[in-house]
Short mmCIF file of C-alpha atoms in Angstrom, two decimals:
data_model
loop_
_atom_site.label_atom_id
_atom_site.label_comp_id
_atom_site.label_asym_id
_atom_site.label_seq_id
_atom_site.Cartn_x
_atom_site.Cartn_y
_atom_site.Cartn_z
CA MET A 507 179.51 -84.51 -55.71
CA ASP A 508 178.46 -87.65 -57.63
CA SER A 509 175.01 -87.57 -56.01
CA GLY A 510 174.25 -84.20 -57.60
CA MET A 511 175.64 -84.93 -61.07
CA HIS A 512 172.62 -86.82 -62.37
CA TYR A 513 169.16 -85.24 -62.45
CA LEU A 514 166.29 -84.54 -64.83
CA PRO A 515 166.98 -81.31 -66.77
CA LEU A 516 163.28 -80.32 -66.70
CA THR A 517 160.61 -80.35 -64.02
CA PRO A 518 158.65 -83.64 -63.79
CA GLY A 519 155.61 -82.03 -65.44
CA LEU A 520 157.47 -80.81 -68.53
CA PHE A 521 159.50 -84.00 -68.75
CA SER A 522 156.21 -85.94 -68.70
CA ILE A 523 155.10 -83.97 -71.77
CA LEU A 524 158.16 -85.22 -73.65
CA ILE A 525 157.34 -88.75 -72.54
CA LEU A 526 153.76 -88.34 -73.82
CA LEU A 527 155.11 -87.12 -77.18
CA PHE A 528 157.33 -90.17 -77.30
CA ALA A 529 154.37 -92.44 -76.45
CA GLY A 530 152.37 -90.81 -79.24
CA LEU A 531 155.20 -91.55 -81.67
CA ILE A 532 155.17 -95.20 -80.63
CA ILE A 533 151.46 -95.41 -81.45
CA LEU A 534 151.87 -93.67 -84.80
CA ILE A 535 154.83 -95.82 -85.77
CA GLN A 536 152.97 -98.98 -84.83
CA LEU A 537 150.13 -97.79 -87.05
CA ARG A 538 152.76 -97.17 -89.76
CA VAL A 539 151.70 -93.53 -90.05
CA LEU A 540 155.30 -92.37 -89.52
CA ARG A 541 157.12 -95.38 -90.92
CA TYR A 542 158.42 -93.70 -94.08
CA ALA A 543 159.20 -90.42 -92.36
CA TYR A 544 161.74 -92.16 -90.14
CA MET A 545 163.04 -94.31 -92.98
CA ARG A 546 163.84 -91.06 -94.79
CA LEU A 547 166.02 -90.18 -91.83
CA GLY A 548 168.04 -93.29 -92.58
CA VAL A 549 166.87 -95.53 -89.73
CA GLY A 550 163.99 -97.94 -89.27
CA PRO A 551 161.10 -97.38 -86.85
CA GLY A 552 162.70 -99.58 -84.18
CA ALA A 553 166.01 -97.74 -84.35
CA ALA A 554 164.20 -94.39 -84.28
CA LEU A 555 162.35 -95.35 -81.10
CA PHE A 556 165.58 -96.59 -79.53
CA LEU A 557 167.26 -93.31 -80.47
CA LEU A 558 164.53 -91.16 -78.89
CA PHE A 559 164.16 -93.41 -75.83
CA GLY A 560 167.92 -93.30 -75.31
CA SER A 561 167.82 -89.51 -75.49
CA LEU A 562 165.09 -89.35 -72.85
CA ILE A 563 166.82 -91.72 -70.44
CA GLY A 564 170.24 -90.30 -71.22
CA SER A 565 169.12 -86.78 -70.30
CA TYR A 566 169.37 -87.84 -66.65
CA PHE A 567 173.09 -88.61 -66.90
CA ASN A 568 175.95 -86.10 -67.07
CA ILE A 569 179.59 -86.95 -67.69
CA PRO A 570 181.82 -84.47 -65.79
CA ILE A 571 184.75 -82.98 -67.71
CA THR A 572 186.26 -80.30 -65.50
CA VAL A 573 185.47 -77.81 -62.74
CA LEU A 574 185.31 -74.09 -63.52
CA PRO A 575 185.94 -71.50 -60.81
CA GLY A 576 183.19 -68.93 -60.53
CA LEU A 577 180.43 -67.42 -58.44
CA PRO A 578 178.82 -69.30 -55.53
CA VAL A 579 176.46 -71.80 -57.09
CA THR A 580 172.67 -71.63 -57.05
CA SER A 581 171.10 -74.74 -55.54
CA GLY A 582 167.73 -76.45 -55.25
CA GLN A 583 165.67 -74.05 -57.37
CA ILE A 584 163.34 -74.08 -60.36
CA VAL A 585 164.32 -71.53 -63.02
CA GLU A 586 161.84 -70.46 -65.70
CA PHE A 587 162.94 -69.38 -69.17
CA PHE A 588 160.61 -68.84 -72.16
CA GLY A 589 157.87 -70.84 -70.46
CA MET A 590 160.11 -73.83 -69.73
CA ARG A 591 160.95 -74.72 -66.13
CA TYR A 592 164.46 -76.07 -65.56
CA VAL A 593 165.73 -77.84 -62.47
CA VAL A 594 168.75 -76.63 -60.52
CA PRO A 595 169.98 -79.68 -58.56
CA MET A 596 170.23 -79.56 -54.77
CA VAL A 597 173.85 -79.54 -53.63
CA VAL A 598 175.42 -79.26 -50.19
CA SER A 599 179.14 -78.96 -50.87
CA TRP A 600 180.24 -78.08 -54.39
CA PRO A 601 183.69 -77.14 -55.77
CA GLY A 602 182.40 -74.65 -58.35
CA THR A 603 180.68 -74.96 -61.72
CA VAL A 604 181.14 -78.49 -63.03
CA LEU A 605 181.34 -78.60 -66.82
CA ALA A 606 179.73 -81.83 -68.02
CA VAL A 607 178.39 -83.51 -71.16
CA ASN A 608 174.81 -84.74 -71.16
CA VAL A 609 174.37 -88.23 -72.58
CA GLY A 610 170.88 -87.76 -74.03
CA GLY A 611 171.32 -84.21 -75.27
CA ALA A 612 174.91 -84.30 -76.55
CA VAL A 613 176.51 -87.76 -76.80
CA ILE A 614 173.63 -89.54 -78.60
CA PRO A 615 172.85 -86.67 -81.03
CA THR A 616 176.55 -86.34 -81.89
CA LEU A 617 176.90 -90.05 -82.64
CA MET A 618 173.69 -90.06 -84.69
CA SER A 619 174.70 -86.95 -86.63
CA THR A 620 178.10 -88.45 -87.40
CA TYR A 621 176.41 -91.61 -88.69
CA LEU A 622 174.08 -89.62 -90.96
CA VAL A 623 176.91 -87.50 -92.39
CA ILE A 624 178.96 -90.58 -93.23
CA ARG A 625 176.00 -92.61 -94.52
CA TYR A 626 174.82 -89.95 -96.97
CA GLN A 627 178.15 -88.15 -97.51
CA LEU A 628 176.63 -84.83 -96.49
CA TRP A 629 179.89 -83.18 -95.53
CA LEU A 630 179.33 -79.83 -97.23
CA LYS A 631 175.57 -79.50 -96.74
CA ALA A 632 175.76 -80.69 -93.14
CA THR A 633 178.47 -78.11 -92.45
CA LEU A 634 176.38 -75.36 -94.03
CA ALA A 635 173.28 -76.43 -92.05
CA THR A 636 175.19 -76.58 -88.78
CA VAL A 637 176.87 -73.20 -89.28
CA ALA A 638 173.64 -71.48 -90.33
CA ILE A 639 171.66 -72.89 -87.40
CA ALA A 640 174.52 -72.06 -85.04
CA LEU A 641 174.41 -68.41 -86.13
CA VAL A 642 170.65 -68.22 -85.60
CA ILE A 643 170.64 -69.97 -82.23
CA HIS A 644 173.72 -68.15 -80.95
CA ALA A 645 171.87 -64.85 -81.36
CA MET A 646 169.06 -66.23 -79.17
CA ALA A 647 171.17 -68.03 -76.56
CA THR A 648 170.86 -66.44 -73.12
CA PRO A 649 172.92 -67.09 -69.96
CA VAL A 650 170.46 -68.09 -67.23
CA PRO A 651 171.71 -67.90 -63.61
CA GLY A 652 171.75 -71.33 -61.98
CA ILE A 653 171.12 -73.19 -65.23
CA GLY A 654 173.66 -72.34 -67.91
CA ILE A 655 172.94 -71.29 -71.48
CA ALA A 656 169.32 -71.58 -72.62
CA VAL A 657 167.57 -71.09 -75.96
CA PRO A 658 163.86 -70.71 -76.85
CA VAL A 659 162.59 -74.27 -77.07
CA PHE A 660 161.06 -74.13 -80.57
CA ALA A 661 163.78 -72.03 -82.22
CA PRO A 662 165.94 -75.00 -83.30
CA VAL A 663 162.88 -76.87 -84.60
CA VAL A 664 161.57 -74.10 -86.86
CA ALA A 665 165.00 -73.02 -88.07
CA THR A 666 166.16 -76.53 -88.97
CA ALA A 667 162.97 -77.49 -90.80
CA ILE A 668 163.13 -74.37 -93.01
CA LEU A 669 166.86 -74.58 -93.68
CA ALA A 670 166.77 -78.30 -94.47
CA PHE A 671 164.22 -77.66 -97.23
CA ILE A 672 166.38 -74.91 -98.68
CA LEU A 673 169.57 -76.97 -98.75
CA SER A 674 168.15 -80.25 -100.05
CA ARG A 675 164.60 -81.50 -100.43
CA GLU A 676 165.76 -85.10 -100.80
CA TYR A 677 168.07 -85.07 -97.79
CA ALA A 678 166.00 -82.68 -95.68
CA PRO A 679 165.34 -85.15 -92.81
CA PRO A 680 168.98 -86.02 -92.01
CA LEU A 681 170.05 -82.40 -92.56
CA ALA A 682 167.35 -81.26 -90.14
CA TYR A 683 168.59 -83.62 -87.46
CA ILE A 684 172.26 -82.79 -87.98
CA GLY A 685 171.81 -79.04 -88.26
CA GLY A 686 169.36 -78.79 -85.37
CA SER A 687 171.26 -80.88 -82.86
CA MET A 688 174.84 -79.91 -83.75
CA GLY A 689 173.99 -76.27 -84.45
CA THR A 690 172.30 -75.95 -81.05
CA LEU A 691 175.12 -77.68 -79.18
CA ILE A 692 177.82 -75.57 -80.82
CA SER A 693 176.07 -72.20 -80.66
CA ALA A 694 174.36 -72.39 -77.29
CA ASP A 695 176.90 -74.38 -75.30
CA LEU A 696 180.35 -74.52 -76.86
CA LEU A 697 180.48 -70.90 -78.06
CA ASN A 698 179.37 -69.68 -74.63
CA LEU A 699 181.82 -71.59 -72.45
CA ASP A 700 183.47 -68.31 -71.48
CA LYS A 701 180.22 -67.20 -69.80
CA ILE A 702 179.65 -70.36 -67.78
CA GLY A 703 181.79 -69.40 -64.79
CA GLY A 704 179.79 -66.26 -64.06
CA ILE A 705 176.25 -67.66 -63.87
CA GLY A 706 176.49 -69.56 -60.60
CA ALA A 707 175.32 -72.90 -61.98
CA PRO A 708 176.37 -76.01 -60.03
CA ILE A 709 176.45 -77.97 -63.31
CA ALA A 710 176.83 -76.54 -66.80
CA SER A 711 175.85 -79.52 -68.90
CA ILE A 712 176.50 -79.44 -72.67
CA GLY A 713 173.23 -80.63 -74.17
CA GLY A 714 171.55 -80.62 -70.76
CA ALA A 715 169.22 -78.13 -69.08
CA GLY A 716 168.57 -75.14 -71.33
CA THR A 717 169.12 -77.01 -74.60
CA PHE A 718 167.96 -80.61 -74.14
CA ASP A 719 164.29 -79.84 -74.75
CA GLY A 720 165.07 -78.04 -78.01
CA ILE A 721 167.41 -80.81 -79.20
CA PHE A 722 164.92 -83.57 -78.32
CA LEU A 723 162.05 -81.79 -80.05
CA THR A 724 164.30 -81.25 -83.05
CA GLY A 725 164.73 -85.01 -83.20
CA ILE A 726 160.95 -85.42 -83.25
CA LEU A 727 159.46 -82.41 -85.01
CA ALA A 728 162.09 -81.09 -87.40
CA VAL A 729 162.72 -84.51 -88.88
CA LEU A 730 158.99 -85.15 -89.32
CA LEU A 731 158.36 -81.72 -90.80
CA ALA A 732 161.22 -82.18 -93.22
CA GLY A 733 160.18 -85.74 -94.00
CA ILE A 734 156.66 -84.79 -95.04
CA ALA A 735 157.79 -83.12 -98.24
CA SER A 736 160.84 -85.25 -98.92
CA PRO A 737 160.16 -86.95 -102.26
CA SER A 738 161.68 -90.32 -101.39
CA ARG A 739 164.00 -92.11 -99.06
CA PRO A 740 167.52 -90.63 -99.38
CA ARG A 741 169.92 -92.85 -101.31
CA PRO A 742 173.14 -93.79 -99.54
CA ALA A 743 176.13 -92.38 -101.42
#
Protein backbone atom coordinates (compact mmCIF):
# COMPACT_ATOMS: atom_id res chain seq x y z
CA MET A 1 0.00 0.00 0.00
CA ASP A 2 2.82 2.44 0.88
CA SER A 3 4.28 2.13 -2.62
CA GLY A 4 1.12 3.58 -4.15
CA MET A 5 0.56 6.39 -1.65
CA HIS A 6 3.05 8.83 -3.15
CA TYR A 7 2.77 9.98 -6.77
CA LEU A 8 2.60 13.15 -8.85
CA PRO A 9 -1.00 14.43 -8.97
CA LEU A 10 -0.62 15.58 -12.60
CA THR A 11 0.90 14.02 -15.69
CA PRO A 12 4.63 14.78 -16.17
CA GLY A 13 3.84 17.25 -18.97
CA LEU A 14 1.42 19.37 -16.93
CA PHE A 15 3.60 19.14 -13.84
CA SER A 16 6.50 20.42 -15.95
CA ILE A 17 4.42 23.50 -16.80
CA LEU A 18 4.11 24.28 -13.09
CA ILE A 19 7.86 23.84 -12.74
CA LEU A 20 8.44 26.26 -15.64
CA LEU A 21 6.14 28.81 -13.98
CA PHE A 22 8.14 28.41 -10.80
CA ALA A 23 11.41 28.86 -12.72
CA GLY A 24 10.00 32.02 -14.30
CA LEU A 25 9.19 33.36 -10.84
CA ILE A 26 12.76 32.72 -9.72
CA ILE A 27 14.05 34.81 -12.63
CA LEU A 28 11.59 37.63 -11.98
CA ILE A 29 12.33 37.69 -8.28
CA GLN A 30 16.07 37.73 -8.92
CA LEU A 31 15.47 40.70 -11.22
CA ARG A 32 13.42 42.24 -8.38
CA VAL A 33 10.40 42.57 -10.66
CA LEU A 34 8.21 40.71 -8.14
CA ARG A 35 10.03 41.64 -4.96
CA TYR A 36 7.37 43.98 -3.57
CA ALA A 37 4.48 41.82 -4.69
CA TYR A 38 5.68 39.00 -2.43
CA MET A 39 6.58 41.38 0.38
CA ARG A 40 2.94 42.50 0.31
CA LEU A 41 2.03 38.90 1.00
CA GLY A 42 4.02 39.17 4.21
CA VAL A 43 7.08 37.12 3.25
CA GLY A 44 10.37 37.92 1.57
CA PRO A 45 11.38 36.62 -1.88
CA GLY A 46 13.41 33.76 -0.40
CA ALA A 47 10.56 32.60 1.81
CA ALA A 48 8.13 32.88 -1.12
CA LEU A 49 10.34 30.65 -3.27
CA PHE A 50 10.69 28.16 -0.42
CA LEU A 51 6.91 28.15 0.01
CA LEU A 52 6.22 27.45 -3.67
CA PHE A 53 9.07 24.93 -3.99
CA GLY A 54 7.80 23.11 -0.91
CA SER A 55 4.33 22.98 -2.44
CA LEU A 56 5.68 21.47 -5.66
CA ILE A 57 7.78 18.82 -3.92
CA GLY A 58 5.14 18.22 -1.27
CA SER A 59 2.50 17.45 -3.90
CA TYR A 60 4.17 14.05 -4.33
CA PHE A 61 3.54 13.05 -0.71
CA ASN A 62 0.23 11.98 0.83
CA ILE A 63 -0.38 11.35 4.52
CA PRO A 64 -3.00 8.58 4.93
CA ILE A 65 -5.78 9.21 7.45
CA THR A 66 -8.28 6.38 7.06
CA VAL A 67 -9.68 3.87 4.59
CA LEU A 68 -13.19 4.33 3.20
CA PRO A 69 -15.20 1.34 1.94
CA GLY A 70 -16.54 1.83 -1.56
CA LEU A 71 -16.53 0.72 -5.17
CA PRO A 72 -13.63 -1.27 -6.68
CA VAL A 73 -10.86 1.24 -7.29
CA THR A 74 -9.71 2.51 -10.66
CA SER A 75 -6.01 1.93 -11.24
CA GLY A 76 -3.22 3.00 -13.59
CA GLN A 77 -5.17 5.49 -15.72
CA ILE A 78 -4.98 9.09 -16.86
CA VAL A 79 -8.22 11.01 -16.25
CA GLU A 80 -8.92 14.28 -18.05
CA PHE A 81 -11.04 17.04 -16.50
CA PHE A 82 -11.38 20.59 -17.88
CA GLY A 83 -8.24 20.15 -19.97
CA MET A 84 -6.12 18.94 -17.04
CA ARG A 85 -4.82 15.37 -17.01
CA TYR A 86 -4.67 13.73 -13.58
CA VAL A 87 -2.82 10.55 -12.68
CA VAL A 88 -4.55 7.56 -11.09
CA PRO A 89 -1.76 5.58 -9.38
CA MET A 90 -1.13 1.95 -10.32
CA VAL A 91 -2.15 -0.39 -7.50
CA VAL A 92 -2.21 -4.18 -7.25
CA SER A 93 -3.90 -4.87 -3.93
CA TRP A 94 -5.84 -2.05 -2.29
CA PRO A 95 -8.18 -2.06 0.74
CA GLY A 96 -10.57 0.58 -0.62
CA THR A 97 -10.43 4.35 -1.02
CA VAL A 98 -7.64 5.72 1.16
CA LEU A 99 -8.42 9.20 2.49
CA ALA A 100 -5.18 11.16 2.71
CA VAL A 101 -3.86 14.70 3.12
CA ASN A 102 -1.50 16.07 0.49
CA VAL A 103 1.53 17.85 1.91
CA GLY A 104 1.99 20.39 -0.90
CA GLY A 105 -1.68 21.08 -1.56
CA ALA A 106 -3.10 21.02 1.98
CA VAL A 107 -0.54 21.00 4.81
CA ILE A 108 1.69 23.84 3.53
CA PRO A 109 -1.20 26.13 2.41
CA THR A 110 -2.95 25.61 5.76
CA LEU A 111 0.16 26.50 7.75
CA MET A 112 0.83 29.54 5.56
CA SER A 113 -2.78 30.73 5.77
CA THR A 114 -2.74 30.38 9.55
CA TYR A 115 0.44 32.45 9.71
CA LEU A 116 -1.06 35.21 7.55
CA VAL A 117 -4.28 35.36 9.59
CA ILE A 118 -2.34 35.69 12.84
CA ARG A 119 0.25 38.12 11.44
CA TYR A 120 -2.31 40.58 10.07
CA GLN A 121 -5.21 39.76 12.42
CA LEU A 122 -7.50 39.06 9.48
CA TRP A 123 -9.93 36.86 11.40
CA LEU A 124 -13.17 38.35 10.07
CA LYS A 125 -12.07 39.19 6.53
CA ALA A 126 -10.27 35.87 6.11
CA THR A 127 -13.41 34.05 7.25
CA LEU A 128 -15.55 36.02 4.80
CA ALA A 129 -13.08 35.35 1.95
CA THR A 130 -12.89 31.64 2.72
CA VAL A 131 -16.67 31.22 3.00
CA ALA A 132 -17.35 33.19 -0.20
CA ILE A 133 -14.76 31.27 -2.22
CA ALA A 134 -15.98 28.00 -0.74
CA LEU A 135 -19.53 28.73 -1.96
CA VAL A 136 -18.29 29.54 -5.47
CA ILE A 137 -15.96 26.56 -5.77
CA HIS A 138 -18.41 24.12 -4.17
CA ALA A 139 -20.88 24.86 -6.97
CA MET A 140 -18.18 23.93 -9.52
CA ALA A 141 -16.70 20.91 -7.72
CA THR A 142 -17.30 17.67 -9.62
CA PRO A 143 -16.73 14.07 -8.49
CA VAL A 144 -14.38 12.47 -11.04
CA PRO A 145 -14.20 8.64 -11.07
CA GLY A 146 -10.73 7.41 -10.16
CA ILE A 147 -9.51 10.83 -9.02
CA GLY A 148 -11.74 12.36 -6.37
CA ILE A 149 -13.23 15.84 -6.37
CA ALA A 150 -11.97 18.21 -9.07
CA VAL A 151 -12.53 21.89 -9.82
CA PRO A 152 -11.79 23.98 -12.94
CA VAL A 153 -8.16 24.96 -12.58
CA PHE A 154 -8.51 28.74 -12.94
CA ALA A 155 -11.72 29.14 -10.93
CA PRO A 156 -9.98 29.65 -7.55
CA VAL A 157 -7.50 32.10 -9.10
CA VAL A 158 -10.07 34.42 -10.69
CA ALA A 159 -12.50 34.25 -7.77
CA THR A 160 -9.88 34.99 -5.11
CA ALA A 161 -8.30 37.90 -6.98
CA ILE A 162 -11.68 39.63 -7.42
CA LEU A 163 -12.92 38.96 -3.90
CA ALA A 164 -9.66 40.06 -2.28
CA PHE A 165 -9.95 43.47 -3.95
CA ILE A 166 -13.53 43.82 -2.73
CA LEU A 167 -12.76 42.95 0.88
CA SER A 168 -9.55 44.94 1.32
CA ARG A 169 -7.27 46.65 -1.16
CA GLU A 170 -4.46 46.92 1.37
CA TYR A 171 -4.63 43.29 2.50
CA ALA A 172 -5.65 41.84 -0.86
CA PRO A 173 -2.55 39.61 -1.29
CA PRO A 174 -2.83 37.67 1.99
CA LEU A 175 -6.62 37.48 1.64
CA ALA A 176 -6.22 36.08 -1.86
CA TYR A 177 -3.91 33.35 -0.63
CA ILE A 178 -6.03 32.48 2.40
CA GLY A 179 -9.37 32.57 0.60
CA GLY A 180 -8.14 30.71 -2.48
CA SER A 181 -6.34 27.88 -0.72
CA MET A 182 -8.64 27.37 2.27
CA GLY A 183 -11.83 28.00 0.29
CA THR A 184 -10.81 25.40 -2.30
CA LEU A 185 -9.80 22.82 0.30
CA ILE A 186 -13.00 23.22 2.29
CA SER A 187 -15.45 23.38 -0.61
CA ALA A 188 -13.96 20.86 -3.00
CA ASP A 189 -12.59 18.29 -0.59
CA LEU A 190 -13.98 18.54 2.93
CA LEU A 191 -17.59 19.29 1.95
CA ASN A 192 -17.58 16.38 -0.48
CA LEU A 193 -16.21 13.66 1.77
CA ASP A 194 -19.57 11.89 1.63
CA LYS A 195 -19.11 11.36 -2.13
CA ILE A 196 -15.58 9.96 -1.97
CA GLY A 197 -16.55 6.33 -1.35
CA GLY A 198 -18.57 6.08 -4.55
CA ILE A 199 -16.04 7.27 -7.13
CA GLY A 200 -13.68 4.30 -7.12
CA ALA A 201 -10.52 6.29 -6.42
CA PRO A 202 -7.62 4.38 -4.84
CA ILE A 203 -6.57 7.58 -3.04
CA ALA A 204 -8.76 10.58 -2.26
CA SER A 205 -6.15 13.14 -1.33
CA ILE A 206 -7.26 16.42 0.31
CA GLY A 207 -5.37 19.07 -1.64
CA GLY A 208 -4.06 16.48 -4.10
CA ALA A 209 -5.18 15.51 -7.60
CA GLY A 210 -8.17 17.58 -8.69
CA THR A 211 -7.36 20.60 -6.53
CA PHE A 212 -3.57 20.89 -6.24
CA ASP A 213 -3.14 22.68 -9.56
CA GLY A 214 -5.76 25.29 -8.65
CA ILE A 215 -4.29 25.82 -5.17
CA PHE A 216 -0.72 26.12 -6.50
CA LEU A 217 -1.73 28.58 -9.20
CA THR A 218 -3.65 30.54 -6.58
CA GLY A 219 -0.39 30.86 -4.68
CA ILE A 220 1.27 32.27 -7.79
CA LEU A 221 -1.35 34.16 -9.77
CA ALA A 222 -3.98 35.36 -7.30
CA VAL A 223 -1.39 36.81 -4.97
CA LEU A 224 0.38 38.59 -7.84
CA LEU A 225 -2.85 39.89 -9.32
CA ALA A 226 -3.94 41.18 -5.94
CA GLY A 227 -0.49 42.59 -5.21
CA ILE A 228 -0.38 44.71 -8.35
CA ALA A 229 -2.98 47.15 -7.09
CA SER A 230 -2.22 46.90 -3.39
CA PRO A 231 -1.16 50.40 -2.35
CA SER A 232 1.59 49.35 0.06
CA ARG A 233 2.93 46.52 2.11
CA PRO A 234 0.30 45.46 4.68
CA ARG A 235 1.09 46.61 8.21
CA PRO A 236 1.22 43.91 10.88
CA ALA A 237 -1.50 44.49 13.47
